[in-house]
mmCIF file of C-alpha atoms in Angstrom:
data_model
loop_
_atom_site.group_PDB
_atom_site.id
_atom_site.type_symbol
_atom_site.label_atom_id
_atom_site.label_comp_id
_atom_site.label_asym_id
_atom_site.label_seq_id
_atom_site.Cartn_x
_atom_site.Cartn_y
_atom_site.Cartn_z
ATOM 1 C CA MET A 155 -12.021 10.655 15.346
ATOM 2 C CA ILE A 156 -15.354 12.439 15.735
ATOM 3 C CA GLY A 157 -18.521 12.164 17.768
ATOM 4 C CA LEU A 158 -19.242 9.050 19.812
ATOM 5 C CA HIS A 159 -16.724 6.937 17.877
ATOM 6 C CA ALA A 160 -14.756 5.316 20.687
ATOM 7 C CA PRO A 161 -11.226 4.042 19.969
ATOM 8 C CA ASP A 162 -9.769 0.600 20.566
ATOM 9 C CA GLY A 163 -9.189 -0.104 24.232
ATOM 10 C CA PHE A 164 -11.471 2.636 25.517
ATOM 11 C CA LEU A 165 -13.655 0.130 27.391
ATOM 12 C CA GLU A 166 -12.773 -3.196 28.981
ATOM 13 C CA PRO A 167 -12.600 -6.242 26.652
ATOM 14 C CA SER A 168 -15.569 -7.823 28.438
ATOM 15 C CA VAL A 169 -17.761 -4.846 27.516
ATOM 16 C CA ALA A 170 -16.458 -4.948 23.952
ATOM 17 C CA LEU A 171 -17.354 -8.633 23.648
ATOM 18 C CA ILE A 172 -20.795 -8.314 25.224
ATOM 19 C CA THR A 173 -21.776 -5.306 23.127
ATOM 20 C CA ALA A 174 -20.411 -6.992 19.990
ATOM 21 C CA ALA A 175 -22.605 -10.026 20.671
ATOM 22 C CA ILE A 176 -25.671 -7.874 21.358
ATOM 23 C CA SER A 177 -25.092 -5.755 18.272
ATOM 24 C CA GLY A 178 -24.469 -8.804 16.097
ATOM 25 C CA LEU A 179 -27.690 -10.512 17.181
ATOM 26 C CA ILE A 180 -29.767 -7.374 16.673
ATOM 27 C CA LEU A 181 -28.287 -6.805 13.233
ATOM 28 C CA ILE A 182 -29.064 -10.386 12.202
ATOM 29 C CA VAL A 183 -32.689 -9.778 13.154
ATOM 30 C CA ALA A 184 -32.581 -6.406 11.395
ATOM 31 C CA LEU A 185 -31.242 -7.977 8.203
ATOM 32 C CA ARG A 186 -33.978 -10.596 8.135
ATOM 33 C CA GLN A 187 -36.746 -8.126 8.962
ATOM 34 C CA SER A 188 -35.663 -5.398 6.583
ATOM 35 C CA SER A 189 -35.160 -7.781 3.663
ATOM 36 C CA ALA A 190 -38.763 -8.905 4.116
ATOM 37 C CA GLU A 191 -40.299 -5.481 4.774
ATOM 38 C CA LEU A 192 -38.321 -3.162 2.515
ATOM 39 C CA ALA A 193 -39.782 -2.731 -0.967
ATOM 40 C CA ASP A 194 -37.518 -2.875 -4.023
ATOM 41 C CA ARG A 195 -38.129 0.803 -4.726
ATOM 42 C CA GLN A 196 -36.841 1.681 -1.234
ATOM 43 C CA VAL A 197 -33.476 -0.086 -1.581
ATOM 44 C CA PRO A 198 -31.896 2.800 -3.535
ATOM 45 C CA LEU A 199 -33.215 5.194 -0.873
ATOM 46 C CA ALA A 200 -31.520 3.037 1.776
ATOM 47 C CA GLY A 201 -28.201 3.315 -0.040
ATOM 48 C CA VAL A 202 -28.585 7.072 -0.417
ATOM 49 C CA ALA A 203 -29.512 7.331 3.268
ATOM 50 C CA ALA A 204 -26.274 5.536 4.187
ATOM 51 C CA ALA A 205 -24.276 7.914 1.980
ATOM 52 C CA PHE A 206 -26.056 10.960 3.377
ATOM 53 C CA ILE A 207 -25.559 9.906 7.004
ATOM 54 C CA PHE A 208 -21.864 9.300 6.331
ATOM 55 C CA ALA A 209 -21.651 12.821 4.910
ATOM 56 C CA ILE A 210 -23.458 14.604 7.745
ATOM 57 C CA GLN A 211 -21.336 12.778 10.311
ATOM 58 C CA MET A 212 -18.323 14.512 8.770
ATOM 59 C CA LEU A 213 -19.797 17.913 9.628
ATOM 60 C CA ASN A 214 -18.699 18.993 13.100
ATOM 61 C CA PHE A 215 -20.308 22.099 14.546
ATOM 62 C CA PRO A 216 -19.418 24.041 17.720
ATOM 63 C CA ILE A 217 -21.296 23.413 20.952
ATOM 64 C CA ALA A 218 -20.726 24.460 24.568
ATOM 65 C CA ALA A 219 -17.394 24.781 26.400
ATOM 66 C CA GLY A 220 -15.152 24.824 23.351
ATOM 67 C CA THR A 221 -16.191 21.404 22.081
ATOM 68 C CA SER A 222 -17.819 20.243 18.860
ATOM 69 C CA GLY A 223 -20.323 17.614 17.823
ATOM 70 C CA HIS A 224 -21.957 16.104 14.776
ATOM 71 C CA LEU A 225 -25.284 14.586 13.833
ATOM 72 C CA LEU A 226 -25.821 10.815 14.128
ATOM 73 C CA GLY A 227 -28.711 10.198 11.721
ATOM 74 C CA GLY A 228 -30.187 7.131 13.404
ATOM 75 C CA ALA A 229 -33.711 8.469 13.851
ATOM 76 C CA LEU A 230 -33.603 9.878 10.319
ATOM 77 C CA ALA A 231 -32.821 6.435 8.906
ATOM 78 C CA ALA A 232 -35.520 4.786 11.037
ATOM 79 C CA ILE A 233 -38.262 7.226 10.043
ATOM 80 C CA LEU A 234 -37.388 7.060 6.349
ATOM 81 C CA LEU A 235 -36.770 3.303 6.100
ATOM 82 C CA GLY A 236 -38.186 1.708 9.232
ATOM 83 C CA PRO A 237 -36.229 0.806 12.384
ATOM 84 C CA TRP A 238 -34.655 -2.427 11.131
ATOM 85 C CA ALA A 239 -33.408 -1.115 7.802
ATOM 86 C CA GLY A 240 -32.379 2.077 9.583
ATOM 87 C CA ALA A 241 -30.226 0.151 12.044
ATOM 88 C CA LEU A 242 -28.529 -1.674 9.172
ATOM 89 C CA VAL A 243 -27.881 1.517 7.239
ATOM 90 C CA VAL A 244 -26.242 3.330 10.157
ATOM 91 C CA SER A 245 -24.274 0.184 11.057
ATOM 92 C CA VAL A 246 -22.844 0.178 7.529
ATOM 93 C CA VAL A 247 -21.734 3.761 8.048
ATOM 94 C CA ILE A 248 -20.096 2.935 11.393
ATOM 95 C CA GLY A 249 -18.361 -0.093 9.877
ATOM 96 C CA VAL A 250 -16.994 1.806 6.869
ATOM 97 C CA GLN A 251 -15.792 4.617 9.120
ATOM 98 C CA ALA A 252 -13.871 2.175 11.319
ATOM 99 C CA LEU A 253 -12.497 -0.153 8.639
ATOM 100 C CA VAL A 254 -11.589 2.428 5.991
ATOM 101 C CA PHE A 255 -11.214 5.786 7.738
ATOM 102 C CA ALA A 256 -9.858 4.676 11.148
ATOM 103 C CA ASP A 257 -12.736 6.552 12.787
ATOM 104 C CA GLY A 258 -13.467 4.418 15.846
ATOM 105 C CA GLY A 259 -11.674 1.244 16.843
ATOM 106 C CA ILE A 260 -12.128 -2.158 15.280
ATOM 107 C CA THR A 261 -12.463 -3.842 18.664
ATOM 108 C CA ALA A 262 -14.839 -1.031 19.667
ATOM 109 C CA LEU A 263 -17.260 -1.771 16.824
ATOM 110 C CA GLY A 264 -19.632 -3.564 19.201
ATOM 111 C CA TYR A 265 -20.330 -0.598 21.444
ATOM 112 C CA ASN A 266 -19.960 2.003 18.703
ATOM 113 C CA THR A 267 -22.585 0.175 16.650
ATOM 114 C CA LEU A 268 -24.851 -0.310 19.645
ATOM 115 C CA ASN A 269 -24.630 3.318 20.720
ATOM 116 C CA MET A 270 -24.752 5.132 17.389
ATOM 117 C CA ALA A 271 -26.701 2.753 15.135
ATOM 118 C CA ILE A 272 -28.967 0.571 17.237
ATOM 119 C CA VAL A 273 -29.936 2.844 20.127
ATOM 120 C CA THR A 274 -30.546 5.857 17.892
ATOM 121 C CA THR A 275 -32.682 3.954 15.381
ATOM 122 C CA LEU A 276 -34.713 1.656 17.633
ATOM 123 C CA ALA A 277 -35.166 4.164 20.456
ATOM 124 C CA GLY A 278 -35.710 6.946 17.952
ATOM 125 C CA TRP A 279 -38.418 4.916 16.219
ATOM 126 C CA ALA A 280 -40.109 4.021 19.524
ATOM 127 C CA LEU A 281 -40.134 7.674 20.592
ATOM 128 C CA PHE A 282 -41.393 8.716 17.159
ATOM 129 C CA GLN A 283 -44.328 6.306 17.461
ATOM 130 C CA LEU A 284 -45.055 7.557 20.972
ATOM 131 C CA PHE A 285 -45.142 11.202 19.912
ATOM 132 C CA LEU A 286 -47.351 10.381 16.925
ATOM 133 C CA ARG A 287 -50.007 9.141 19.341
ATOM 134 C CA VAL A 288 -50.360 12.552 20.967
ATOM 135 C CA LEU A 289 -49.647 14.865 18.024
ATOM 136 C CA PRO A 290 -51.971 15.690 15.111
ATOM 137 C CA SER A 291 -52.068 13.088 12.346
ATOM 138 C CA ASN A 292 -50.833 15.426 9.631
ATOM 139 C CA ARG A 293 -47.604 16.765 8.189
ATOM 140 C CA SER A 294 -46.983 19.165 11.072
ATOM 141 C CA GLY A 295 -47.461 16.394 13.614
ATOM 142 C CA LEU A 296 -45.153 14.100 11.666
ATOM 143 C CA ILE A 297 -42.380 16.699 11.552
ATOM 144 C CA ALA A 298 -42.806 17.569 15.234
ATOM 145 C CA ALA A 299 -42.617 13.887 16.222
ATOM 146 C CA THR A 300 -39.533 13.491 14.034
ATOM 147 C CA THR A 301 -37.817 16.494 15.589
ATOM 148 C CA LEU A 302 -38.491 15.419 19.174
ATOM 149 C CA ALA A 303 -37.623 11.746 18.656
ATOM 150 C CA SER A 304 -34.383 12.376 16.796
ATOM 151 C CA GLY A 305 -33.172 14.906 19.334
ATOM 152 C CA ILE A 306 -33.829 12.646 22.311
ATOM 153 C CA SER A 307 -32.276 9.631 20.549
ATOM 154 C CA VAL A 308 -28.910 11.420 20.505
ATOM 155 C CA VAL A 309 -29.063 12.025 24.251
ATOM 156 C CA LEU A 310 -29.958 8.359 24.829
ATOM 157 C CA SER A 311 -26.957 7.314 22.764
ATOM 158 C CA ALA A 312 -24.655 9.392 24.976
ATOM 159 C CA ALA A 313 -26.336 7.978 28.082
ATOM 160 C CA MET A 314 -25.775 4.421 26.826
ATOM 161 C CA PHE A 315 -22.090 5.109 26.354
ATOM 162 C CA SER A 316 -21.908 6.510 29.888
ATOM 163 C CA LEU A 317 -23.560 3.354 31.234
ATOM 164 C CA GLN A 318 -20.976 1.219 29.452
ATOM 165 C CA TRP A 319 -18.264 3.341 31.017
ATOM 166 C CA LEU A 320 -19.727 2.545 34.443
ATOM 167 C CA PHE A 321 -19.158 -1.188 33.887
ATOM 168 C CA GLY A 322 -16.056 -1.085 31.694
ATOM 169 C CA ALA A 323 -14.005 2.016 32.439
ATOM 170 C CA THR A 324 -10.310 1.753 31.619
ATOM 171 C CA ALA A 325 -9.343 5.047 33.251
ATOM 172 C CA PRO A 326 -10.056 6.627 36.668
ATOM 173 C CA ILE A 327 -12.693 9.062 35.415
ATOM 174 C CA PRO A 328 -15.842 8.866 37.581
ATOM 175 C CA PHE A 329 -19.110 7.769 35.998
ATOM 176 C CA ASP A 330 -20.957 10.909 37.086
ATOM 177 C CA THR A 331 -18.307 13.061 35.405
ATOM 178 C CA VAL A 332 -18.586 11.132 32.157
ATOM 179 C CA PHE A 333 -22.377 11.068 32.292
ATOM 180 C CA ALA A 334 -22.760 14.792 32.971
ATOM 181 C CA ALA A 335 -20.252 15.767 30.296
ATOM 182 C CA MET A 336 -21.436 13.396 27.570
ATOM 183 C CA VAL A 337 -25.169 13.829 28.108
ATOM 184 C CA GLY A 338 -24.843 17.568 28.657
ATOM 185 C CA ALA A 339 -22.869 18.074 25.453
ATOM 186 C CA HIS A 340 -25.209 15.876 23.425
ATOM 187 C CA VAL A 341 -28.267 17.825 24.506
ATOM 188 C CA PHE A 342 -26.944 20.554 22.212
ATOM 189 C CA VAL A 343 -26.159 18.016 19.489
ATOM 190 C CA GLY A 344 -29.680 16.649 19.882
ATOM 191 C CA ILE A 345 -31.195 20.083 19.302
ATOM 192 C CA GLY A 346 -29.313 20.360 16.014
ATOM 193 C CA GLU A 347 -30.157 16.793 15.096
ATOM 194 C CA GLY A 348 -33.851 17.344 15.729
ATOM 195 C CA ILE A 349 -34.046 20.470 13.608
ATOM 196 C CA VAL A 350 -32.097 19.025 10.670
ATOM 197 C CA THR A 351 -33.930 15.688 10.751
ATOM 198 C CA GLY A 352 -37.306 17.412 10.836
ATOM 199 C CA LEU A 353 -36.375 19.508 7.799
ATOM 200 C CA ILE A 354 -35.103 16.502 5.842
ATOM 201 C CA VAL A 355 -38.106 14.301 6.582
ATOM 202 C CA GLY A 356 -40.417 17.192 5.748
ATOM 203 C CA ALA A 357 -38.696 17.653 2.373
ATOM 204 C CA VAL A 358 -38.861 13.947 1.508
ATOM 205 C CA VAL A 359 -42.507 13.708 2.567
ATOM 206 C CA ALA A 360 -43.308 16.690 0.353
ATOM 207 C CA SER A 361 -41.712 14.890 -2.605
ATOM 208 C CA ARG A 362 -42.405 11.197 -2.101
ATOM 209 C CA PRO A 363 -44.528 10.438 0.986
ATOM 210 C CA ASP A 364 -45.010 6.868 -0.230
ATOM 211 C CA LEU A 365 -41.314 6.170 0.380
ATOM 212 C CA VAL A 366 -41.305 7.353 4.004
ATOM 213 C CA VAL A 367 -42.127 4.450 6.318
ATOM 214 C CA GLY A 368 -42.954 6.775 9.205
ATOM 215 C CA ALA A 369 -45.636 8.526 7.139
ATOM 216 C CA ARG A 370 -47.550 5.438 6.032
ATOM 217 C CA HIS A 371 -50.350 5.869 8.570
ATOM 218 C CA ILE A 372 -51.115 9.448 7.480
ATOM 219 C CA PRO A 373 -53.417 10.041 4.473
ATOM 220 C CA VAL A 374 -51.593 11.744 1.607
ATOM 221 C CA LYS A 375 -54.114 14.605 1.612
ATOM 222 C CA ASP A 376 -53.078 15.445 5.190
ATOM 223 C CA LEU A 377 -49.387 15.613 4.276
ATOM 224 C CA ASN A 378 -49.849 18.669 2.042
ATOM 225 C CA ASN A 379 -47.989 16.900 -0.715
ATOM 226 C CA GLU A 380 -46.505 19.477 -3.083
ATOM 227 C CA GLY A 381 -45.904 17.169 -6.004
ATOM 228 C CA LYS A 382 -44.480 13.740 -6.641
ATOM 229 C CA VAL A 383 -40.968 13.437 -8.017
ATOM 230 C CA SER A 384 -39.456 10.280 -9.457
ATOM 231 C CA GLY A 385 -37.552 7.940 -7.184
ATOM 232 C CA ARG A 386 -34.515 8.305 -9.444
ATOM 233 C CA ALA A 387 -34.572 12.103 -9.127
ATOM 234 C CA LEU A 388 -34.932 11.868 -5.349
ATOM 235 C CA ALA A 389 -32.029 9.422 -5.072
ATOM 236 C CA LEU A 390 -29.821 11.470 -7.369
ATOM 237 C CA GLY A 391 -30.610 14.640 -5.462
ATOM 238 C CA GLY A 392 -29.862 13.030 -2.117
ATOM 239 C CA PHE A 393 -26.615 11.542 -3.396
ATOM 240 C CA SER A 394 -25.504 14.880 -4.857
ATOM 241 C CA ILE A 395 -26.167 16.655 -1.568
ATOM 242 C CA ALA A 396 -24.199 13.959 0.268
ATOM 243 C CA VAL A 397 -21.193 14.413 -2.041
ATOM 244 C CA VAL A 398 -21.256 18.187 -1.593
ATOM 245 C CA CYS A 399 -21.499 17.852 2.203
ATOM 246 C CA ALA A 400 -18.677 15.306 2.441
ATOM 247 C CA ALA A 401 -16.312 16.838 -0.103
ATOM 248 C CA VAL A 402 -16.990 20.569 0.241
ATOM 249 C CA VAL A 403 -18.987 21.557 3.331
ATOM 250 C CA SER A 404 -16.874 19.307 5.576
ATOM 251 C CA GLN A 405 -13.928 21.612 4.830
ATOM 252 C CA PHE A 406 -15.532 24.143 7.161
ATOM 253 C CA SER A 407 -16.203 21.780 10.070
ATOM 254 C CA ASP A 408 -15.320 23.001 13.532
ATOM 255 C CA GLU A 409 -11.898 21.761 14.606
ATOM 256 C CA ALA A 410 -12.566 21.851 18.348
ATOM 257 C CA PRO A 411 -12.438 18.423 20.039
ATOM 258 C CA ASP A 412 -15.635 16.688 21.064
ATOM 259 C CA ARG A 413 -16.272 15.370 24.558
ATOM 260 C CA LEU A 414 -15.086 11.873 23.739
ATOM 261 C CA ASP A 415 -11.854 13.236 22.240
ATOM 262 C CA ARG A 416 -11.185 14.953 25.526
ATOM 263 C CA PHE A 417 -11.764 11.777 27.507
ATOM 264 C CA VAL A 418 -9.382 9.907 25.182
ATOM 265 C CA ALA A 419 -6.696 12.472 25.969
ATOM 266 C CA GLU A 420 -7.433 12.437 29.700
ATOM 267 C CA ALA A 421 -7.348 8.636 29.765
ATOM 268 C CA ASP A 422 -4.040 8.629 27.852
ATOM 269 C CA LEU A 423 -5.566 6.480 25.101
ATOM 270 C CA ASP A 424 -4.414 8.544 22.136
ATOM 271 C CA GLN A 425 -2.225 5.702 20.955
ATOM 272 C CA ALA A 426 -5.341 3.554 20.506
ATOM 273 C CA ALA A 427 -7.494 6.144 18.822
ATOM 274 C CA GLY A 428 -6.332 5.286 15.317
ATOM 275 C CA GLY A 429 -7.409 1.675 15.600
ATOM 276 C CA LEU A 430 -5.918 -1.144 13.556
ATOM 277 C CA VAL A 431 -6.191 0.666 10.217
ATOM 278 C CA SER A 432 -4.478 3.922 11.167
ATOM 279 C CA GLN A 433 -2.108 3.630 8.228
ATOM 280 C CA GLY A 434 -4.808 3.073 5.610
ATOM 281 C CA PRO A 435 -5.131 5.193 2.457
ATOM 282 C CA PHE A 436 -8.017 7.234 3.912
ATOM 283 C CA SER A 437 -7.083 7.250 7.594
ATOM 284 C CA ASP A 438 -8.480 10.234 9.491
ATOM 285 C CA TYR A 439 -10.366 11.338 6.354
ATOM 286 C CA ALA A 440 -7.164 12.237 4.503
ATOM 287 C CA THR A 441 -6.160 10.675 1.193
ATOM 288 C CA SER A 442 -2.594 9.393 1.185
ATOM 289 C CA GLY A 443 -0.495 10.709 -1.670
ATOM 290 C CA ILE A 444 -2.396 13.998 -1.945
ATOM 291 C CA GLY A 445 -0.523 16.880 -0.351
ATOM 292 C CA ASN A 446 -3.243 19.483 -0.667
ATOM 293 C CA GLU A 447 -5.280 19.253 2.548
ATOM 294 C CA ALA A 448 -8.577 20.422 1.058
ATOM 295 C CA LEU A 449 -8.327 18.101 -1.937
ATOM 296 C CA SER A 450 -7.237 15.214 0.297
ATOM 297 C CA LEU A 451 -10.299 15.626 2.523
ATOM 298 C CA GLY A 452 -12.577 16.114 -0.464
ATOM 299 C CA VAL A 453 -11.439 12.898 -2.155
ATOM 300 C CA ALA A 454 -11.754 10.935 1.102
ATOM 301 C CA GLY A 455 -15.217 12.313 1.759
ATOM 302 C CA ALA A 456 -16.471 11.580 -1.765
ATOM 303 C CA THR A 457 -14.993 8.090 -1.575
ATOM 304 C CA GLY A 458 -16.800 7.435 1.694
ATOM 305 C CA VAL A 459 -20.104 8.578 0.228
ATOM 306 C CA VAL A 460 -19.780 6.252 -2.759
ATOM 307 C CA MET A 461 -18.589 3.370 -0.596
ATOM 308 C CA THR A 462 -21.444 3.594 1.915
ATOM 309 C CA LEU A 463 -23.948 3.914 -0.929
ATOM 310 C CA LEU A 464 -22.679 0.750 -2.601
ATOM 311 C CA VAL A 465 -22.251 -1.280 0.580
ATOM 312 C CA GLY A 466 -25.574 -0.216 2.096
ATOM 313 C CA SER A 467 -27.707 -0.863 -0.974
ATOM 314 C CA GLY A 468 -25.635 -3.895 -1.977
ATOM 315 C CA ILE A 469 -26.149 -5.735 1.301
ATOM 316 C CA LEU A 470 -29.892 -5.125 1.299
ATOM 317 C CA MET A 471 -30.259 -6.006 -2.373
ATOM 318 C CA ALA A 472 -28.218 -9.207 -2.115
ATOM 319 C CA PHE A 473 -29.947 -10.485 1.005
ATOM 320 C CA ARG A 474 -33.366 -9.558 -0.358
ATOM 321 C CA ARG A 475 -32.763 -11.463 -3.594
ATOM 322 C CA THR A 476 -31.404 -14.466 -1.684
ATOM 323 C CA ARG A 477 -34.527 -14.478 0.478
ATOM 324 C CA LEU A 478 -36.836 -14.244 -2.537
ATOM 325 C CA VAL A 479 -35.043 -17.095 -4.313
ATOM 326 C CA SER A 480 -35.297 -19.299 -1.217
ATOM 327 C CA GLN A 481 -39.035 -18.551 -0.975
ATOM 328 C CA ILE A 482 -39.578 -19.486 -4.623
ATOM 329 C CA ARG A 483 -37.788 -22.785 -4.132
#
């Protein structure tokens, strides 16, 4: 388990039910909005974004006090695709991680989705729009707004989890302890998230500014566009990078526990951390039947990239076509 992926039983059932209902309602709205707003040419980008976010979430890096963290990718998805499609894309990643890789509990999907997919995308988008109002309307301003919004969105995600702990704690760990530890650790994660997200958005804008929803208000001449590449080349490049990150770069991830891992141990919830699919073929990002650890992780990572790509783009494509058919009728 990595990052903010909480296990089964980490919060009270009432919190799990309430957050599941909230997340479900928001995702229904997101599905309807994104199917209407997302252009056909952006659907492949949405699938690649899901695959890429899955891959970068496998990359743990060291932070303070002997702990590790990983990027969340919510603001990245929102700025590339818009907040509604972004929320769907990250939710697909969270769902695949829980159902296939036992990363986060099944009964915890409500608050895991709310914290890592919905808060990061919607709050990240709102902050991005706010920063755009005060920063120059050019490529530099766009990248600066992206960096600031994505970094803060990670901290807000950790704060949301802490708030849920206040109302649904299942262990005698004080709220202020959880809040200080989670928010403090994710300040460092947010710094990394901001830098990486700014670089990625800057690269995509340089290649295909017309595909970046967050750049639509800025004239192309002010984006210092370096040349337009085909959508197919962009998608293939993004997918290839995702495969390399998940199958190869993830081999070098930091093995130190993150803050939530430590709370799981302190709360004596290790038995719940594997969720209901702990015996699956790709549980804990290891491929059953493959004894070589590096190959096992590589196959699991590549499988996750392909799976999130297909599920993410498939859901959007299917719902979009259904909506178009209903409009024609």
